[in-house]
Amino acid sequence: MGDTLWGSIFKKLGKNEIEKFLSENPLFEGLNSKEIKSLSNLIHLRKYKDGEIIFREGEPGVGLYIVMRGRVRIFKSVKEGNEITLAEFVPPQFFGEIAVIEGGPRTASAVAVGDTDLLGFFKADLMELIETNPRAGAKILLRISEILCKRLRNADREIARLSSGESK
Amino acid sequence: MNQSNSISLKIASGILLSLIIAGVSYGFIKFIFLPFIKIAGISLIITLMLFYLLDPVIAWLERKGIERDKSVKMIFLSSMVIFILIAVITLPGIAKKGASFMFEKGSIKEEILSGIEKASTPLEKFIPKQVVMEKTVRIIEDMQKSFFENLPSIINQISYIIILVPFMSYFILVGKRKLLNRFLEFVPNRYFEITLHLIHRINLQWGVYIRGKILESLILSAVIILFLLPIRPPYLILQALIAGFMNIIPYIGSIIGGIPGVIIAVSHFKAGVVLYVIFVYFVVAQIIVDEIILTPTLLAKISDLHPLTVLIVLFIGEEIGGIIGMIVCIPVAILLKIVILEAYYFFKYQGETPPEIY
């Protein structure tokens, strides 16, 4: 009864599309269809217009975003109002994964380039998933850890390269 | 002439219409809207308490592989069966005991009068016993009169609450995720993350507070029953439950909650036993069990409010909503503290790297 009533009241468009997108994303690799379904209930679809700020440096970071459509530019403000672009993300890439684990303040700002659809997955959502479906939660945590390790290795390599004075 | 008559008629009709509208609005606000708000408010408080109590149980069932809506249905059906069974078994006894409690010999009125008479005897030099007794009788009779006058309205309100609470709890428990997502859809992108962060923090703090307070009340009631069982005072379970649950109100609650038990003890036992009862209520239960054991373990995670803040908040709560206001004001203060602090950091560190401590 609950499902049918809520289903009709809170009908959400594009749910299948989101489930399909999530199942194909490397971040959620290894999750079965039931786990993807419970994950899709936790995910937040947000639509941004061209130039709209997604988050600003210094704000509390509570989760990661997956680019579903459009493009996202990550930048840092430097002296005299200038900005330096650190990275750009396109579908199905994601950014902000450190915040899911650590939850500290954002170290850079993010802005939408063109009309952009993002799927937000937050620390609170992950904690809820761990509580209700620990198996799926552990799989996602493991994937995020793998990705963070890969990025740490790349950063180490980059530091080593820069300190040895090698050029790219 | 005709024109001026027509204008006067229009003005008179306008005044009459305004008066009717004002009267109907006043009646609507006083007799329908305000009672409805009161009933809805109390129902919402009970619903939230049930939500925070049952949500971890439902999460546990979900971990066992049972879907959320099925888990909620299971819990509701089993609670209903238990509730009906308890009602069938205990209601006739409670009604009988309640009637004798109110009207017959050994009634609450006699218990209180006998307790106060004994307690005021040693103080007769300072306060005349006759005056104290007359004043007490007047207060009790006023309370009884007001209770019986308001009885139909109380029964009416309780019936609405009994219907509303399970209904609201069921839909909040089943659809909490959908309700949250639907609410977040209305939040502008700019404030989406901070809103989600706030909701998460408030949810955690309220959960710990409400579960902690209910558990604390039940443990305190059990401790009081255990320690007072050897002397078998009348209405032991009722006294212990009152003392336990009044403890939800910080500082003042523990004192108010112990008063009925002490009054009953004064009217039934000798001075030594009365001292033991006072020791159990205020030393064993409040200081040893509550302050030393329960508060640090159950409520340590709650964002600590300064004792002075708690007192001010309690005063405001009492002014606005009496006992209910005093119970609700602390969770509201926790909410305000989180919102104000987070909003402060949100706007202060926007666009710059904040210090490590944050």
XYZ file of C-alpha atoms in Angstrom:
526
model
C 0.000 0.000 0.000
C 2.786 2.341 1.058
C 4.705 1.912 -2.168
C 1.701 2.316 -4.440
C 0.414 5.408 -2.664
C 3.816 7.074 -2.349
C 4.644 5.943 -5.869
C 1.671 7.813 -7.257
C 2.186 10.888 -5.087
C 5.926 11.185 -5.585
C 6.214 9.988 -9.139
C 9.725 10.648 -10.336
C 10.610 11.019 -13.970
C 13.634 9.341 -15.494
C 14.147 6.833 -12.663
C 14.991 4.010 -15.070
C 17.352 6.295 -16.902
C 19.161 7.079 -13.622
C 19.335 3.397 -12.654
C 20.807 2.523 -16.038
C 23.336 5.357 -15.791
C 24.381 4.287 -12.277
C 24.790 0.636 -13.224
C 27.166 1.651 -16.028
C 29.227 3.996 -13.825
C 32.633 2.638 -12.692
C 31.988 4.011 -9.207
C 29.160 1.537 -8.684
C 30.792 -1.395 -10.420
C 29.815 -4.748 -8.926
C 26.451 -3.670 -7.507
C 23.559 -5.932 -8.476
C 20.243 -4.585 -9.799
C 18.586 -4.603 -6.352
C 21.486 -2.647 -4.870
C 21.404 -0.181 -7.772
C 17.687 0.293 -7.123
C 18.225 1.110 -3.433
C 21.099 3.391 -4.443
C 18.900 5.257 -6.937
C 16.479 6.054 -4.080
C 19.315 7.811 -2.267
C 20.750 9.730 -5.223
C 19.755 13.369 -5.856
C 19.284 14.620 -9.406
C 20.159 18.331 -9.671
C 19.877 20.506 -12.782
C 22.230 23.484 -13.238
C 22.186 26.308 -15.761
C 25.253 27.532 -17.612
C 27.558 29.377 -15.181
C 25.651 28.305 -12.065
C 27.871 27.641 -9.042
C 27.642 24.046 -7.741
C 29.717 24.695 -4.630
C 32.249 27.248 -3.454
C 35.638 26.774 -1.896
C 35.353 26.770 1.913
C 31.755 25.525 2.083
C 31.163 22.272 3.961
C 31.598 19.439 1.455
C 29.239 16.570 2.075
C 29.455 14.454 -1.043
C 30.368 13.712 -4.612
C 28.691 14.596 -7.894
C 28.497 12.457 -11.011
C 28.150 14.342 -14.304
C 25.135 12.938 -16.151
C 24.888 15.650 -18.822
C 26.907 18.781 -19.616
C 30.304 19.786 -18.207
C 31.717 20.972 -14.861
C 34.752 23.219 -14.316
C 36.686 23.036 -11.035
C 38.572 26.233 -10.197
C 40.404 27.993 -7.431
C 40.319 31.718 -6.762
C 43.728 33.353 -6.630
C 44.842 36.905 -5.885
C 43.189 39.918 -7.560
C 39.984 38.046 -8.368
C 41.635 35.718 -10.867
C 40.724 32.051 -11.186
C 42.774 29.046 -12.168
C 41.031 26.039 -13.667
C 42.121 22.815 -11.996
C 40.056 20.283 -13.956
C 36.979 19.746 -16.125
C 34.576 16.843 -15.831
C 32.219 15.335 -18.412
C 29.800 12.324 -18.265
C 30.229 9.800 -16.604
C 33.069 11.304 -14.547
C 32.625 12.345 -10.932
C 34.209 14.803 -8.536
C 34.168 15.650 -4.821
C 34.695 12.038 -3.663
C 36.995 13.158 -0.790
C 34.000 14.866 0.846
C 32.084 11.562 1.005
C 34.817 10.110 3.218
C 36.209 13.116 5.049
C 33.358 15.640 4.984
C 35.650 18.649 5.345
C 35.378 21.993 3.569
C 35.626 22.178 -0.248
C 39.147 22.979 -1.349
C 38.034 24.399 -4.721
C 34.873 25.723 -6.370
C 32.761 24.031 -9.079
C 30.702 25.682 -11.826
C 28.443 24.285 -14.535
C 29.576 24.840 -18.122
C 26.424 24.747 -20.266
C 23.182 23.225 -18.980
C 24.297 20.382 -16.727
C 22.604 17.484 -14.900
C 24.413 16.099 -11.876
C 23.713 13.146 -9.622
C 24.650 13.957 -6.035
C 25.684 11.168 -3.680
C 26.381 12.341 -0.144
C 27.965 11.154 3.061
C 24.545 10.932 4.766
C 23.276 8.768 1.885
C 26.299 6.476 2.110
C 25.832 6.127 5.869
C 22.172 5.267 5.368
C 23.111 2.690 2.748
C 25.724 1.161 5.084
C 23.069 0.948 7.803
C 20.372 -0.660 5.667
C 22.433 -2.520 3.068
C 25.992 -2.969 4.403
C 27.030 -5.143 1.439
C 26.273 -2.435 -1.123
C 27.746 0.235 1.176
C 30.997 -1.719 1.519
C 31.255 -2.190 -2.262
C 30.882 1.553 -2.858
C 33.329 2.427 -0.071
C 35.867 0.017 -1.567
C 35.460 1.577 -5.024
C 35.877 5.109 -3.635
C 38.979 3.973 -1.701
C 40.449 2.423 -4.876
C 39.852 5.640 -6.791
C 41.349 7.765 -4.003
C 44.410 5.470 -3.882
C 44.838 5.723 -7.657
C 44.682 9.525 -7.443
C 47.145 9.520 -4.520
C 49.587 7.410 -6.546
C 49.265 9.821 -9.469
C 49.868 12.758 -7.132
C 52.950 11.015 -5.644
C 54.267 10.380 -9.139
C 53.659 14.022 -10.056
C 55.454 15.270 -6.900
C 58.397 12.975 -7.635
C 58.517 14.192 -11.237
C 58.371 17.853 -10.206
C 61.000 17.474 -7.473
C 63.397 15.722 -9.852
C 62.973 18.606 -12.283
C 61.614 16.380 -15.084
C 59.362 18.005 -17.649
C 56.130 16.318 -18.835
C -31.977 60.858 -1.776
C -32.340 57.445 -3.272
C -28.667 57.459 -4.143
C -27.627 58.359 -0.554
C -29.959 55.621 0.774
C -28.338 53.143 -1.532
C -24.838 54.202 -0.337
C -25.904 53.897 3.347
C -27.355 50.464 2.590
C -24.118 49.432 0.926
C -22.046 50.688 3.906
C -24.357 48.939 6.380
C -24.220 45.722 4.342
C -20.441 46.061 4.182
C -20.151 46.503 7.976
C -22.544 43.628 8.593
C -20.648 41.398 6.185
C -17.324 42.370 7.794
C -18.741 41.593 11.231
C -20.015 38.198 10.045
C -16.649 37.426 8.428
C -14.776 38.568 11.580
C -17.106 36.474 13.795
C -16.806 33.385 11.623
C -12.996 33.832 11.401
C -12.751 34.285 15.178
C -14.882 31.173 15.745
C -12.874 29.257 13.150
C -9.528 30.280 14.687
C -10.600 29.753 18.298
C -12.634 26.570 18.015
C -11.235 24.809 14.954
C -7.812 26.146 13.963
C -6.150 26.526 17.417
C -7.389 23.167 18.802
C -6.362 21.590 15.487
C -2.878 23.154 15.725
C -2.588 21.919 19.315
C -3.675 18.370 18.400
C -1.490 18.373 15.268
C 1.483 19.689 17.280
C 1.168 17.043 20.009
C 0.632 14.333 17.374
C 3.721 15.517 15.499
C 5.859 15.403 18.663
C 4.702 11.839 19.459
C 5.166 10.861 15.789
C 8.749 12.160 15.795
C 9.482 10.283 19.018
C 8.080 7.080 17.492
C 10.009 7.723 14.272
C 13.350 8.036 16.064
C 12.583 4.990 18.218
C 11.446 2.735 15.375
C 13.744 3.831 12.545
C 16.794 1.902 13.861
C 14.624 -1.215 14.275
C 13.412 -0.881 10.680
C 17.004 -0.356 9.483
C 17.947 -3.556 11.321
C 15.112 -5.446 9.584
C 16.248 -3.996 6.257
C 19.758 -5.305 6.951
C 18.168 -8.738 7.363
C 16.828 -8.369 3.819
C 13.220 -7.352 4.564
C 12.051 -4.399 2.439
C 11.357 -1.126 4.240
C 7.585 -0.998 3.722
C 7.225 -4.640 4.801
C 9.355 -3.955 7.901
C 7.149 -0.977 8.828
C 3.989 -3.066 8.318
C 5.413 -5.877 10.475
C 6.271 -3.476 13.297
C 2.912 -1.722 13.109
C 0.919 -4.958 13.129
C 2.882 -6.428 16.033
C 2.703 -3.135 17.998
C -1.046 -2.997 17.407
C -1.538 -6.553 18.674
C 0.601 -5.829 21.773
C -1.200 -2.506 22.351
C -4.661 -4.127 22.120
C -3.611 -7.003 24.395
C -2.195 -4.616 27.020
C -5.324 -2.443 26.775
C -7.682 -5.437 27.172
C -5.714 -6.798 30.134
C -5.018 -3.574 32.010
C -7.792 -1.103 31.126
C -10.538 -2.523 33.382
C -8.098 -2.571 36.326
C -6.801 0.927 35.586
C -10.352 2.313 35.263
C -11.353 0.728 38.589
C -8.173 1.854 40.333
C -8.431 5.286 38.702
C -11.964 5.759 39.994
C -10.981 4.837 43.544
C -7.857 6.983 43.138
C -10.018 9.971 42.334
C -13.088 9.576 44.560
C -12.857 6.997 47.315
C -11.009 6.692 50.589
C -7.302 6.540 49.919
C -7.907 8.771 46.875
C -5.228 11.112 45.569
C -6.906 13.984 47.474
C -6.662 12.117 50.763
C -3.111 10.953 50.028
C -1.955 14.513 49.411
C -3.848 15.972 52.407
C -2.545 13.316 54.772
C 1.033 13.821 53.462
C 0.835 17.598 53.811
C -0.748 17.351 57.272
C 2.115 15.177 58.501
C 4.750 17.303 56.831
C 3.349 20.595 58.153
C 2.973 19.427 61.803
C 6.610 20.176 62.774
C 6.347 23.576 61.056
C 3.147 24.641 62.829
C 4.970 27.305 64.837
C 5.862 29.112 61.634
C 2.915 28.380 59.336
C -0.556 27.608 60.784
C -1.546 24.063 59.731
C -5.189 25.068 59.263
C -4.254 27.672 56.630
C -2.044 25.219 54.728
C -4.746 22.530 54.756
C -7.493 24.910 53.594
C -5.336 26.225 50.779
C -4.408 22.681 49.671
C -8.059 21.547 49.704
C -9.001 24.567 47.576
C -6.225 23.895 45.041
C -7.129 20.188 44.760
C -10.842 20.933 44.378
C -10.147 23.539 41.691
C -7.966 21.038 39.843
C -10.624 18.317 40.116
C -13.339 20.727 38.916
C -11.265 21.881 35.950
C -10.376 18.240 35.144
C -14.039 17.166 35.022
C -15.074 20.280 33.080
C -12.391 19.598 30.474
C -12.873 15.812 30.419
C -14.977 15.657 27.191
C -12.493 17.881 25.370
C -9.523 15.839 26.707
C -11.150 12.568 25.559
C -11.879 14.167 22.174
C -8.283 15.333 21.762
C -6.860 11.958 22.837
C -9.088 10.189 20.269
C -7.769 12.428 17.469
C -4.183 11.848 18.613
C -4.724 8.060 18.767
C -5.949 8.160 15.153
C -3.410 10.678 13.821
C -0.204 9.340 15.373
C -0.158 5.817 13.855
C -1.232 7.231 10.482
C 1.492 9.911 10.432
C 4.155 7.574 11.843
C 3.404 4.921 9.226
C 3.726 7.305 6.293
C 6.814 9.059 7.642
C 8.537 5.729 8.312
C 7.657 4.257 4.908
C 8.229 7.384 2.857
C 10.966 9.220 4.757
C 13.354 9.109 1.814
C 10.745 10.274 -0.681
C 9.581 13.042 1.652
C 13.168 14.242 2.083
C 13.883 14.133 -1.665
C 10.645 15.944 -2.443
C 11.523 18.654 0.073
C 15.064 18.986 -1.333
C 13.677 19.472 -4.844
C 12.321 22.833 -3.670
C 15.678 23.933 -2.238
C 17.682 26.119 -4.674
C 20.929 24.553 -5.961
C 22.996 27.161 -4.127
C 21.730 26.007 -0.699
C 21.161 22.354 -1.522
C 24.353 20.915 0.008
C 24.208 22.995 3.169
C 20.516 22.072 3.618
C 21.273 18.381 3.216
C 24.183 18.720 5.632
C 21.968 20.495 8.192
C 19.180 17.923 7.891
C 21.700 15.128 8.378
C 23.240 16.747 11.481
C 19.851 17.609 13.019
C 18.599 14.093 12.296
C 21.629 12.555 14.030
C 21.409 14.836 17.064
C 17.643 14.494 17.479
C 17.912 10.718 17.089
C 20.554 10.475 19.823
C 18.669 12.924 22.066
C 15.202 11.374 21.757
C 16.362 7.750 21.968
C 18.735 8.665 24.805
C 16.054 10.475 26.785
C 13.464 7.690 26.412
C 16.009 5.026 27.382
C 17.181 7.197 30.294
C 13.581 7.586 31.528
C 12.909 3.845 31.326
C 16.148 2.942 33.144
C 15.454 5.526 35.878
C 11.903 4.186 36.329
C 13.281 0.629 36.587
C 15.913 1.698 39.164
C 13.268 3.447 41.291
C 10.980 0.378 41.152
C 13.885 -1.902 42.093
C 14.956 0.169 45.099
C 11.432 0.922 46.375
C 10.050 -2.595 45.879
C 11.078 -3.789 49.397
C 8.916 -1.101 51.074
C 6.008 -1.552 48.593
C 4.632 2.018 48.404
C 1.222 2.453 46.708
C 1.156 3.155 42.953
C 4.857 2.266 42.719
C 4.934 1.764 38.934
C 3.013 4.979 38.303
C 5.289 7.012 40.615
C 8.405 5.536 39.014
C 7.151 6.234 35.474
C 6.258 9.832 36.386
C 9.700 10.366 37.943
C 11.451 8.708 34.976
C 9.624 10.607 32.248
C 9.631 13.984 34.012
C 13.393 13.625 33.789
C 13.063 14.552 30.090
C 12.824 18.150 31.377
C 16.365 19.087 32.433
C 17.077 20.131 36.053
C 13.491 20.955 37.100
C 11.991 17.670 35.845
C 13.978 15.502 38.239
C 12.677 17.529 41.207
C 9.030 17.715 40.027
C 9.078 14.012 39.144
C 10.103 12.971 42.653
C 7.445 15.014 44.469
C 4.443 12.593 44.046
C 6.517 9.688 45.374
C 7.715 11.668 48.369
C 4.181 12.912 49.193
C 2.835 9.338 49.060
C 5.740 8.171 51.261
C 5.078 10.934 53.821
C 1.420 9.886 54.103
C 2.223 6.171 54.485
C 5.552 5.664 56.224
C 7.612 6.771 59.217
C 10.348 9.383 58.963
C 13.155 6.848 58.413
C 11.416 5.236 55.416
C 10.536 8.667 53.996
C 14.230 9.566 54.151
C 15.020 6.315 52.307
C 12.458 7.215 49.583
C 13.989 10.710 49.241
C 17.449 9.087 49.054
C 16.278 6.694 46.303
C 14.635 9.436 44.206
C 17.212 12.163 44.503
C 20.519 10.423 45.282
C 20.378 6.904 43.821
C 18.263 7.674 40.738
C 19.220 11.268 39.962
C 22.826 11.585 41.060
C 24.336 8.080 40.955
C 22.419 6.490 38.073
C 21.512 9.534 35.964
C 24.329 12.049 36.432
C 27.221 9.608 36.848
C 26.242 6.657 34.634
C 23.490 7.483 32.126
C 24.166 11.078 31.033
C 27.825 10.516 30.031
C 27.061 7.254 28.205
C 23.682 7.929 26.562
C 23.706 11.659 25.940
C 27.399 12.471 25.510
C 27.125 12.814 21.730
C 24.559 15.613 21.903
C 25.806 19.093 21.120
C 26.183 20.336 24.663
C 24.160 23.388 25.523
C 25.472 25.644 28.271
C 23.518 25.150 31.564
C 22.509 28.825 31.507
C 21.249 28.446 27.917
C 19.248 25.372 29.024
C 17.639 27.362 31.865
C 16.743 30.290 29.591
C 15.395 27.909 26.938
C 13.338 26.064 29.597
C 11.884 29.340 30.822
C 10.905 30.366 27.269
C 9.501 26.865 26.586
C 7.389 26.994 29.754
C 6.075 30.451 28.870
C 5.047 29.334 25.375
C 3.762 25.822 25.898
C 3.805 24.770 29.584
C 5.085 21.234 30.249
C 4.991 20.332 26.518
C 6.957 23.494 25.783
C 9.575 22.470 28.346
C 9.907 19.022 26.744
C 10.121 20.341 23.181
C 12.338 23.389 23.829
C 15.613 21.444 24.180
C 15.423 19.670 20.761
C 14.416 23.039 19.246
C 17.438 24.679 20.909
C 19.689 21.913 19.517
C 18.240 22.583 16.046
C 18.791 26.344 16.341
C 22.351 25.872 17.584
C 23.231 23.632 14.606
C 21.559 25.950 12.069
C 23.160 29.127 13.466
C 26.673 27.625 13.732
C 26.577 26.006 10.290
C 25.154 29.150 8.655
C 27.889 31.205 10.337
C 30.671 28.985 8.933
C 28.915 28.690 5.571
C 28.895 32.444 5.009
C 32.168 33.225 6.824
C 34.446 30.870 4.880
C 32.762 31.121 1.484
C 35.360 31.474 -1.260
C 38.426 30.872 0.924
C 40.183 27.900 2.491
C 39.006 27.676 6.096
C 41.253 26.848 9.064
C 41.961 23.158 9.811
C 39.819 23.194 12.963
C 36.689 23.708 10.909
